[in-house]
Coordinates of C-alpha atoms in Angstrom, one line a residue:
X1 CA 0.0 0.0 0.0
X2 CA 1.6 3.2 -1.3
X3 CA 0.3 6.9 -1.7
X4 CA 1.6 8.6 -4.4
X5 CA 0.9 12.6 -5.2
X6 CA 0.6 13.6 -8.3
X7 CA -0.9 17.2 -7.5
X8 CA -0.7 18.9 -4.0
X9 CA -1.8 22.7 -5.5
X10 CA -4.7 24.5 -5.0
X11 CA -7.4 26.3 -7.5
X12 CA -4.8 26.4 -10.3
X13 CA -1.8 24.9 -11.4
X14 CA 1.7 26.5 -10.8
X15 CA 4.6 25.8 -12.5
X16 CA 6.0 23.6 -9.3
X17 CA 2.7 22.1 -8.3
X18 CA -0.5 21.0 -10.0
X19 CA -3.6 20.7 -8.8
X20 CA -5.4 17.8 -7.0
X21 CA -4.8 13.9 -7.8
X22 CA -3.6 11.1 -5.5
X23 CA -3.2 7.7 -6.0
X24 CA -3.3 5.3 -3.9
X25 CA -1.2 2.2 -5.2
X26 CA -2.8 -1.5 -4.2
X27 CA -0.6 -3.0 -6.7
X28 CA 0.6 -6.1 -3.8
X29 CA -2.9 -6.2 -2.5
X30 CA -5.1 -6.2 -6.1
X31 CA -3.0 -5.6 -8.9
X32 CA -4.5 -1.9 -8.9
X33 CA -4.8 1.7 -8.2
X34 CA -7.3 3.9 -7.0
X35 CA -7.3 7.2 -8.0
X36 CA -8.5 10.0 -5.7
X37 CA -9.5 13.6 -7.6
X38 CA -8.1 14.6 -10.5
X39 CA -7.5 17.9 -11.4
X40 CA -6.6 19.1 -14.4
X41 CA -2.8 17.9 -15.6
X42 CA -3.5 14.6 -13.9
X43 CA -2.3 12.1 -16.9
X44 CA 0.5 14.5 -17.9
X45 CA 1.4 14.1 -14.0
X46 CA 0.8 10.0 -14.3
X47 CA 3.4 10.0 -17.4
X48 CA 5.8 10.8 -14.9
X49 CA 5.7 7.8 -12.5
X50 CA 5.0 4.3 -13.6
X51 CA 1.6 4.2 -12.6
X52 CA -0.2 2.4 -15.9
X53 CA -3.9 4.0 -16.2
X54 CA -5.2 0.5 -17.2
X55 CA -4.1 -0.4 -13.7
X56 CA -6.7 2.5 -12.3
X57 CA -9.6 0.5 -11.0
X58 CA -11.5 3.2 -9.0
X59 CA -11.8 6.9 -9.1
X60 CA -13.3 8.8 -6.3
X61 CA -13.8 12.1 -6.8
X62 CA -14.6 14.4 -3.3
X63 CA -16.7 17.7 -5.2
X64 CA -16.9 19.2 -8.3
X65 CA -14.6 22.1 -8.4
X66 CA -12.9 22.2 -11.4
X67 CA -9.3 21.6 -9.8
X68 CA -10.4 18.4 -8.8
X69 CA -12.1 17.3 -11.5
X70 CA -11.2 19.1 -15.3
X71 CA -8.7 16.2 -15.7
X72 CA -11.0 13.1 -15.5
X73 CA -12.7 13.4 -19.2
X74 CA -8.9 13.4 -20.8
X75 CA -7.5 10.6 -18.5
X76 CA -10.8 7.8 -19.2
X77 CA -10.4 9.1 -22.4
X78 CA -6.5 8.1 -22.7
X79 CA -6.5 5.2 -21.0
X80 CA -9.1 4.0 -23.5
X81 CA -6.1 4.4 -26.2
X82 CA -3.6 3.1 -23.8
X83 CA -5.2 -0.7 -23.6
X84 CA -7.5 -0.1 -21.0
X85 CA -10.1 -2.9 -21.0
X86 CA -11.5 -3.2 -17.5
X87 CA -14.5 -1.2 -15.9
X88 CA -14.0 1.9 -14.2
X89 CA -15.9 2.9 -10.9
X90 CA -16.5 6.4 -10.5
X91 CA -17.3 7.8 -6.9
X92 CA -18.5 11.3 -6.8
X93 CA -21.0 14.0 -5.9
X94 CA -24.6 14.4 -7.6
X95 CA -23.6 15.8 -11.3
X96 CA -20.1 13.9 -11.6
X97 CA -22.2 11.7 -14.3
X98 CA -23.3 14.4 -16.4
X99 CA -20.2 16.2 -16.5
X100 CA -18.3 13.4 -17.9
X101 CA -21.0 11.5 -19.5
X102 CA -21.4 14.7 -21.5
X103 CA -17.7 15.5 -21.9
X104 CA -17.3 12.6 -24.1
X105 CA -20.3 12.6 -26.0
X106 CA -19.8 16.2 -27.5
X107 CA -16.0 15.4 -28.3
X108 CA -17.4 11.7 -30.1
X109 CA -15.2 10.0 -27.3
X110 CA -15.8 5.9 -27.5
X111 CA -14.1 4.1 -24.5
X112 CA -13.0 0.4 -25.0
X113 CA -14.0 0.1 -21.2
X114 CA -17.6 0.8 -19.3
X115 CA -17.7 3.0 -16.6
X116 CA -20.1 2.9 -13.6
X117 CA -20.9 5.8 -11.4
X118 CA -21.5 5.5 -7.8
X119 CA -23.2 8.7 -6.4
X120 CA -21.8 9.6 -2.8
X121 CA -23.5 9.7 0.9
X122 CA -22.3 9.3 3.8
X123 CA -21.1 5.7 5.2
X124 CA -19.9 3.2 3.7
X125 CA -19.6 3.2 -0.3
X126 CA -17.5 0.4 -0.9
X127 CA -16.8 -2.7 1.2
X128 CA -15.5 -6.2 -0.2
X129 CA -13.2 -8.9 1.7
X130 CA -9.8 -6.8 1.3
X131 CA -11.4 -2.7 1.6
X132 CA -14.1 -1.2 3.1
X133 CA -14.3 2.7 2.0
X134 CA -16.8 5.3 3.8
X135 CA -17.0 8.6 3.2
X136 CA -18.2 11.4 5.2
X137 CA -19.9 15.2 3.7
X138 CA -17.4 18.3 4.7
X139 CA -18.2 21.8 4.7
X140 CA -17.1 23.7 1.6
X141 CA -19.7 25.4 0.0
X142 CA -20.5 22.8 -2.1
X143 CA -20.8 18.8 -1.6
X144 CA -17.5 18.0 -0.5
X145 CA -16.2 14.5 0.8
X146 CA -13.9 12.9 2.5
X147 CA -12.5 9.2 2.0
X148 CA -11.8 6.5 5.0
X149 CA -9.9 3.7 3.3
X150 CA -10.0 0.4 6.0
X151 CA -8.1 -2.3 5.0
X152 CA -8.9 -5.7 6.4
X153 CA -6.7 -7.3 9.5
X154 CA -4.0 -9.9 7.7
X155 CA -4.5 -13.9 8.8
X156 CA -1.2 -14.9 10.2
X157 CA 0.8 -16.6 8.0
X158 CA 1.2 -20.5 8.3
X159 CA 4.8 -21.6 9.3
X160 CA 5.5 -23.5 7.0
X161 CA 9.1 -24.6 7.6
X162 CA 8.2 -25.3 11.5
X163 CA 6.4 -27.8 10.3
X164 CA 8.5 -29.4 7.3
X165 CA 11.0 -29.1 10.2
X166 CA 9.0 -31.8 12.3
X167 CA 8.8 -34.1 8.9
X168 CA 5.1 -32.9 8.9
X169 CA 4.2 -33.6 4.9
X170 CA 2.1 -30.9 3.1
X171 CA -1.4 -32.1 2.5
X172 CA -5.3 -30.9 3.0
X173 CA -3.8 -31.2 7.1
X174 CA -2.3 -28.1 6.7
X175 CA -5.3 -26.7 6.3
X176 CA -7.0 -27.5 9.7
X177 CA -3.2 -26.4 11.3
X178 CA -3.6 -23.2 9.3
X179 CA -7.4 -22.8 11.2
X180 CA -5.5 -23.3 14.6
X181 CA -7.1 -26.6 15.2
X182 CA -5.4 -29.2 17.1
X183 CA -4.8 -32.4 15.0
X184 CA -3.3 -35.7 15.2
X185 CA -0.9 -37.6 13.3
X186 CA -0.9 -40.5 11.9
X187 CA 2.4 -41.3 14.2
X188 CA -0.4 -40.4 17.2
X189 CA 1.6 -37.2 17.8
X190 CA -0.9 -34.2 18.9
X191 CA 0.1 -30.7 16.7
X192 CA -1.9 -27.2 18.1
X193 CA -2.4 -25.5 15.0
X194 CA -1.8 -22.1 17.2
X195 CA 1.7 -22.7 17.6
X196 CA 2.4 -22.9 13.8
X197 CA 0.7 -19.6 12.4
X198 CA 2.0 -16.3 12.7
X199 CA 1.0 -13.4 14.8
X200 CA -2.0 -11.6 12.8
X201 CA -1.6 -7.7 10.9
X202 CA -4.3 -5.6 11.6
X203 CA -5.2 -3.6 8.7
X204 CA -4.0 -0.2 7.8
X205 CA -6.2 2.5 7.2
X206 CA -5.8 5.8 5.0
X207 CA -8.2 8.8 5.4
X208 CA -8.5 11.4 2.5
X209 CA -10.4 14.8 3.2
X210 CA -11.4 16.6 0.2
X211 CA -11.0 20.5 0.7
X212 CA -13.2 21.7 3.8
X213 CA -13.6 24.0 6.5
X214 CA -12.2 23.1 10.0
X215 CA -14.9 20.1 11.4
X216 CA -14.2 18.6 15.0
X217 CA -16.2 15.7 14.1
X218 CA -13.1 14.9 11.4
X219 CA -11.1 13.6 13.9
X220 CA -13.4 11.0 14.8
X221 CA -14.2 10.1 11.0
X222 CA -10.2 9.3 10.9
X223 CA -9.5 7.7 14.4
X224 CA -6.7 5.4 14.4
X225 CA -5.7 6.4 10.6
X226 CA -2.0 5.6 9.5
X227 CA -1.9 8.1 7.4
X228 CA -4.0 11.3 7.2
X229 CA -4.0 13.3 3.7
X230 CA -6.1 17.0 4.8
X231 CA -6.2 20.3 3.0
X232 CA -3.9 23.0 4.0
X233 CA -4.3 25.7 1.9
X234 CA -3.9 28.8 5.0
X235 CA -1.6 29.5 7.0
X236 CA -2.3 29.4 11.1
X237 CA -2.4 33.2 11.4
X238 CA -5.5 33.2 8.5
X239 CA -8.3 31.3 10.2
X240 CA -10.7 33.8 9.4
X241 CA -9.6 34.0 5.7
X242 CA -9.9 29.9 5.7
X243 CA -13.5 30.2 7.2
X244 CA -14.6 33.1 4.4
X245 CA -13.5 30.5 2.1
X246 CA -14.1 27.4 3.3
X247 CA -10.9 26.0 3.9
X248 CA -8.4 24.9 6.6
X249 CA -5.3 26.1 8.4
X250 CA -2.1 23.8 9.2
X251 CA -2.8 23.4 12.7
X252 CA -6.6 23.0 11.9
X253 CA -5.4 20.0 9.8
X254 CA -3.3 18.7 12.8
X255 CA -5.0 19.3 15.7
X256 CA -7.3 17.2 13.5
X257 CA -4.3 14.0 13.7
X258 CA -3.3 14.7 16.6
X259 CA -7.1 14.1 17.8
X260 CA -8.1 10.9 15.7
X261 CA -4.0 9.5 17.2
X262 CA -3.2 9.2 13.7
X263 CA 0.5 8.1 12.7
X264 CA 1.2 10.6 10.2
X265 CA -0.4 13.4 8.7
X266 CA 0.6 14.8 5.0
X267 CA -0.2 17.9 4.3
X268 CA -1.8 18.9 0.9
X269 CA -4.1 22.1 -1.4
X270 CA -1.1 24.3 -0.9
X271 CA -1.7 27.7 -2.5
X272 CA 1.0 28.9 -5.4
X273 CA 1.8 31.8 -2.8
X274 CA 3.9 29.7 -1.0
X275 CA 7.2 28.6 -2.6
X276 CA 9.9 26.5 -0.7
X277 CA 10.9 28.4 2.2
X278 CA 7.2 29.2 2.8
X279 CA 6.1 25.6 2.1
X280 CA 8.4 24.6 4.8
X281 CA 7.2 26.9 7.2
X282 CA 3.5 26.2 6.6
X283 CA 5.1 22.2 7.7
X284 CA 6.7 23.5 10.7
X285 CA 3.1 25.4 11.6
X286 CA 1.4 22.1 12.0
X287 CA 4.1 20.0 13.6
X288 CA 3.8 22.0 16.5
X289 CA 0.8 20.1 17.6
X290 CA 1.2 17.1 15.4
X291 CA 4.8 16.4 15.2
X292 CA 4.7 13.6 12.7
X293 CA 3.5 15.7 9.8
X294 CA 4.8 16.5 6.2
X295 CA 3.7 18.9 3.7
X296 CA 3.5 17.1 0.1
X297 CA 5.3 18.2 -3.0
X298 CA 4.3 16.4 -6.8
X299 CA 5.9 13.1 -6.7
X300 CA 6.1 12.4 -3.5
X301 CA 5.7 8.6 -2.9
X302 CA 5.2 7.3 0.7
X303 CA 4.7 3.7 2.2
X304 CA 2.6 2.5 4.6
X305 CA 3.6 -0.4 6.5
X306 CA 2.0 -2.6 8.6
X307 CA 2.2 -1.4 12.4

């Protein structure tokens, strides 16, 4: 599991970032990536990395300002040409449809690929045996969501050379050791299956927050994250200019982690204004209550491990 940013800018692109698009790389867990906003610039950003659009399973898309979203016609569209074959889910506020749907019909764009739109409320919007996703509505204006991304708790792993080590053949007996039962032998000697799987993972867990005012109730939505992406487009002396406009300040965004005990916060929707020195300040800002936190930059590719 990998988060990779390939626009931390806000309202328009600069020449040292663009605007909004992260993915979030499941290549070990699914073969895929899911692709969070996607802002105008986004494919131009993906030639850049190795990310492969075909491998882009899901697309969720937190409101419909146009840095988040002016991208998405010209990416389905590319990745059509690029040998994309599979079915694309689209998660996104009421009028996401039209606006591509319509995109591509008055440009005669055909995709080699079906796309199905998912329109967002709150709780949970996508859950299978690996992920469960919820979202939760923000305050910005307009619609605006944000993205909890739970990933299931790992099985320990079966040990196998413990038990090739006790001249234990492979067979469907593994299978009731792998289940922690307690089995015997044909020898007559008794094997706990406990003592022969690893200790279990619990599941990581990302949460996204599309661009919003400062919400105390955030903090709950991530509790326990391992990694928190949130808007930081003010600095902490403008909270009243990030009210006016319905955004956040850096310590708003880590008073935020520091609240839901998050492991690491990166911070993201950083205006042009600030260039590297100020950038860095803006980081400082918010590790004054959360000290764990990093502002993003284009490209910037972090893991997240198991705990």
């Amino acid at each position: 599991m990998e988060l990779e940013f390939l626009g931390t800018g806000a309202g328009v692109p600069a020449k040292h970032r663009n605007v909004s698009g992260l993915a979030l790389k499941l290549l070990d867990e699914r073969n895929a990536i899911w692709l969070f906003d996607c802002g105008e610039g986004t494919q131009m950003q993906i030639l850049r990395t190795t990310i492969r659009p075909r491998k882009i399973e899901k697309i969720f898309i937190s409101h419909l300002h146009g840095d988040h979203i002016f991208g998405l016609p010209g990416l389905l569209s590319s990745r059509s040409f690029q040998g994309g074959e599979e079915p694309v889910e689209i998660y996104g506020p009421v009028g996401l449809e039209d606006y591509v749907r319509t995109s591509l019909q008055v440009t005669k764009t055909r995709l080699a690929y079906s796309l199905k739109f998912i329109e967002l409320s709150e709780g949970v919007i996508f859950k299978d045996k690996q992920f469960t996703v919820e979202c939760m509505l923000l305050d910005h204006g307009i619609a605006s969501y944000g993205f909890r991304v739970s990933e299931a708790d790992h099985e320990g792993m079966l040990q196998v050379d413990k038990l090739a080590a006790l001249d234990i053949p492979a067979g469907p007996i593994y299978g009731k050791i792998k289940q922690g039962q307690k089995v015997t032998l044909s020898d007559g000697r008794v094997i706990d299956g406990k003592d022969f799987v690893g200790s279990s993972k619990k599941g990581r867990i990302v949460t996204i927050f599309g661009d919003t005012r400062f919400m105390e109730k955030s903090s709950q939505f991530a509790k326990d994250s391992d990694v928190i992406v949130h808007e930081s487009t003010f600095n902490k002396d403008e909270a009243k200019l990030a009210r006016a406009y319905f955004h956040s300040t850096t310590q708003q965004a880590a008073l935020i982690a520091k609240k839901a005990q998050a492991k690491k916060l990166m911070l993201t929707h950083i205006s042009a204004r600030y260039l590297a020195k100020e950038a860095k300040e803006l980081e400082e800002e918010a590790k004054e209550i959360f000290p764990n936190t990093q502002i993003a930059k284009d490209f910037d590719s972090i893991d997240i491990p198991f705990s």
